[in-house]
């Protein structure tokens, strides 16, 4: 290969690499902006009449506490439907139970471990998202002792992957107001590791 041709090839490679790096940076920036916007909107909603906070606490509410956004905790998981979905009566914080359908399983690698979560659908509800209650090793220290929740969009039929984004993990409403009754995460969704992503514990004022 002649020198001019090698130079052209090298320049072409540099341009291609630069393009993909730019696309990756743009993708990260767009993702960060989306999460920040969602968090800001939630903070605003907590000051409104639809807030789970008692009316007396809304005036002093400033912001929810979050971990820094980290794409390491946005993972692509193997998605598998449960062959014969059964109903699990999830215990509630008020001592009652509510029926949820074990619909699918998500299996993924996180912090060097192979772990999984059961994806639930509330019986009788026409939800477009899965309900995923879970616990992890940050509970009681940095996050709510009873675990956190995620709402995950259902994949299209035939899809084999599903995105699990722990940056969107949130506290149940009973954290903010004991008048609410919240599902308690089942044993099958207890993650044996720390997941420092999403909402932290709420400091009542």
XYZ file of C-alpha atoms in Angstrom:
205
model
C 0.000 0.000 0.000
C 1.432 3.377 -0.977
C 2.023 6.118 1.597
C -0.748 8.399 0.250
C -3.218 5.509 0.362
C -2.178 4.553 3.906
C -2.630 8.163 4.960
C -6.119 8.268 3.461
C -7.031 5.028 5.261
C -5.703 6.352 8.588
C -7.589 9.614 8.198
C -10.729 7.643 7.404
C -10.317 5.518 10.531
C -9.795 8.607 12.685
C -12.957 10.181 11.260
C -14.985 7.009 11.872
C -13.693 6.593 15.443
C -14.340 10.269 16.137
C -17.893 9.937 14.850
C -18.701 6.995 17.101
C -17.101 8.674 20.124
C -19.188 11.772 19.464
C -22.324 9.635 19.178
C -21.509 7.886 22.470
C -20.964 11.197 24.278
C -24.187 12.602 22.816
C -26.061 9.475 23.918
C -24.715 9.793 27.473
C -25.579 13.499 27.600
C -29.122 12.837 26.379
C -29.558 10.036 28.928
C -28.302 12.193 31.804
C -30.566 15.047 30.744
C -33.583 12.730 30.646
C -32.971 11.336 34.141
C -32.350 14.822 35.571
C -35.566 16.082 33.988
C -37.532 13.175 35.470
C -36.076 13.820 38.920
C -36.865 17.532 38.725
C -40.442 16.780 37.687
C -40.840 14.384 40.608
C -39.548 16.980 43.052
C -42.119 19.431 41.708
C -44.908 16.874 42.014
C -44.012 16.307 45.672
C -44.816 19.967 46.334
C -48.208 19.733 44.636
C -51.619 18.554 45.793
C -50.899 15.096 44.311
C -47.905 14.622 46.617
C -47.829 11.574 48.909
C -46.509 13.879 51.623
C -48.904 15.015 54.296
C -50.060 18.560 53.580
C -48.177 19.895 56.598
C -44.876 18.532 55.219
C -45.161 19.897 51.679
C -44.188 23.434 52.638
C -40.829 22.286 54.023
C -40.095 19.779 51.252
C -37.060 20.679 49.161
C -35.840 17.669 47.204
C -35.612 13.909 47.197
C -32.142 12.470 47.716
C -30.524 10.547 44.861
C -27.335 8.734 44.029
C -25.307 10.228 41.195
C -26.506 8.939 37.826
C -24.317 6.043 36.728
C -24.904 4.119 33.499
C -23.193 1.105 35.030
C -26.524 0.499 36.739
C -28.458 0.546 33.480
C -28.128 -3.032 32.257
C -29.463 -5.174 29.441
C -30.930 -8.342 30.915
C -31.917 -11.666 29.409
C -35.700 -11.636 29.279
C -37.691 -14.832 29.671
C -41.423 -15.290 30.115
C -42.554 -17.535 32.957
C -43.992 -20.643 31.201
C -46.958 -20.986 33.543
C -47.463 -17.626 35.274
C -48.755 -17.986 38.805
C -50.190 -15.466 41.220
C -48.231 -14.367 44.259
C -49.987 -12.585 47.089
C -47.477 -9.914 48.010
C -47.662 -8.870 51.668
C -48.367 -5.186 52.212
C -46.904 -2.888 54.849
C -50.334 -2.637 56.492
C -50.638 -6.407 56.956
C -52.902 -7.166 53.991
C -51.939 -8.827 50.687
C -52.381 -7.951 47.007
C -52.241 -10.393 44.060
C -49.457 -10.001 41.495
C -48.733 -12.207 38.510
C -45.220 -13.645 38.119
C -44.964 -12.821 34.437
C -41.285 -12.884 33.455
C -37.690 -13.175 34.650
C -34.777 -10.836 33.980
C -31.248 -12.207 34.420
C -28.160 -10.020 34.190
C -24.611 -9.325 35.348
C -24.066 -6.606 37.936
C -20.922 -5.863 39.914
C -19.403 -9.166 38.805
C -22.371 -11.269 39.866
C -25.050 -13.064 37.881
C -28.377 -12.083 39.428
C -32.038 -12.026 38.530
C -35.348 -10.327 39.231
C -38.945 -11.427 38.832
C -41.104 -9.033 36.800
C -44.655 -8.699 38.095
C -47.988 -7.524 36.742
C -50.772 -6.503 39.085
C -53.725 -8.844 38.712
C -56.660 -7.110 37.031
C -54.657 -4.093 35.838
C -53.899 -3.275 32.190
C -50.335 -2.137 32.796
C -47.817 -1.351 30.062
C -44.989 -1.647 32.583
C -43.722 -4.368 34.885
C -43.694 -3.777 38.619
C -40.338 -4.767 40.125
C -39.998 -4.548 43.923
C -36.493 -5.399 45.126
C -34.069 -5.156 48.019
C -30.285 -4.817 48.025
C -27.410 -4.366 50.443
C -27.839 -0.573 50.668
C -31.152 -0.995 52.514
C -31.201 0.346 56.085
C -27.938 2.238 55.565
C -28.373 4.489 52.524
C -31.769 3.432 51.192
C -35.153 2.566 52.667
C -34.992 -0.586 54.781
C -38.038 -2.082 53.090
C -36.570 -1.943 49.595
C -37.377 0.042 46.471
C -39.445 -0.285 43.316
C -38.922 0.014 39.564
C -41.434 0.332 36.725
C -40.019 -1.247 33.571
C -41.627 -0.998 30.109
C -42.775 -4.345 28.724
C -40.770 -5.459 25.674
C -42.390 -6.203 22.344
C -43.471 -9.841 21.837
C -40.511 -12.007 20.890
C -37.887 -9.748 22.453
C -35.107 -11.557 24.312
C -33.632 -8.565 26.158
C -35.027 -6.011 28.589
C -33.359 -2.895 30.013
C -33.155 -2.660 33.806
C -32.348 0.880 34.938
C -31.607 1.134 38.642
C -31.055 4.889 38.246
C -34.856 5.021 38.152
C -35.369 2.988 41.342
C -37.737 4.808 43.681
C -39.084 4.667 47.214
C -42.601 3.381 47.913
C -45.105 6.018 49.002
C -45.346 4.532 52.497
C -41.837 5.926 53.079
C -43.314 9.408 52.915
C -46.689 8.811 54.496
C -47.785 5.901 56.691
C -51.326 6.208 55.346
C -50.152 4.383 52.218
C -49.995 0.597 51.971
C -47.060 -0.705 49.927
C -45.983 -4.141 48.656
C -43.049 -5.783 50.425
C -40.438 -7.174 47.981
C -40.488 -10.997 47.854
C -37.487 -13.171 48.724
C -36.830 -13.948 45.042
C -36.049 -10.257 44.423
C -33.460 -9.832 47.166
C -30.233 -8.852 45.423
C -27.086 -10.045 47.265
C -25.128 -6.874 46.501
C -25.196 -3.104 46.853
C -27.038 -1.105 44.208
C -26.047 2.531 44.841
C -28.376 3.994 42.229
C -31.747 5.716 42.216
C -33.480 7.200 45.250
C -31.839 7.226 48.655
C -33.561 7.225 52.027
C -35.957 10.082 52.668
C -34.996 12.329 55.561
C -38.199 13.470 57.232
C -38.137 17.056 58.504
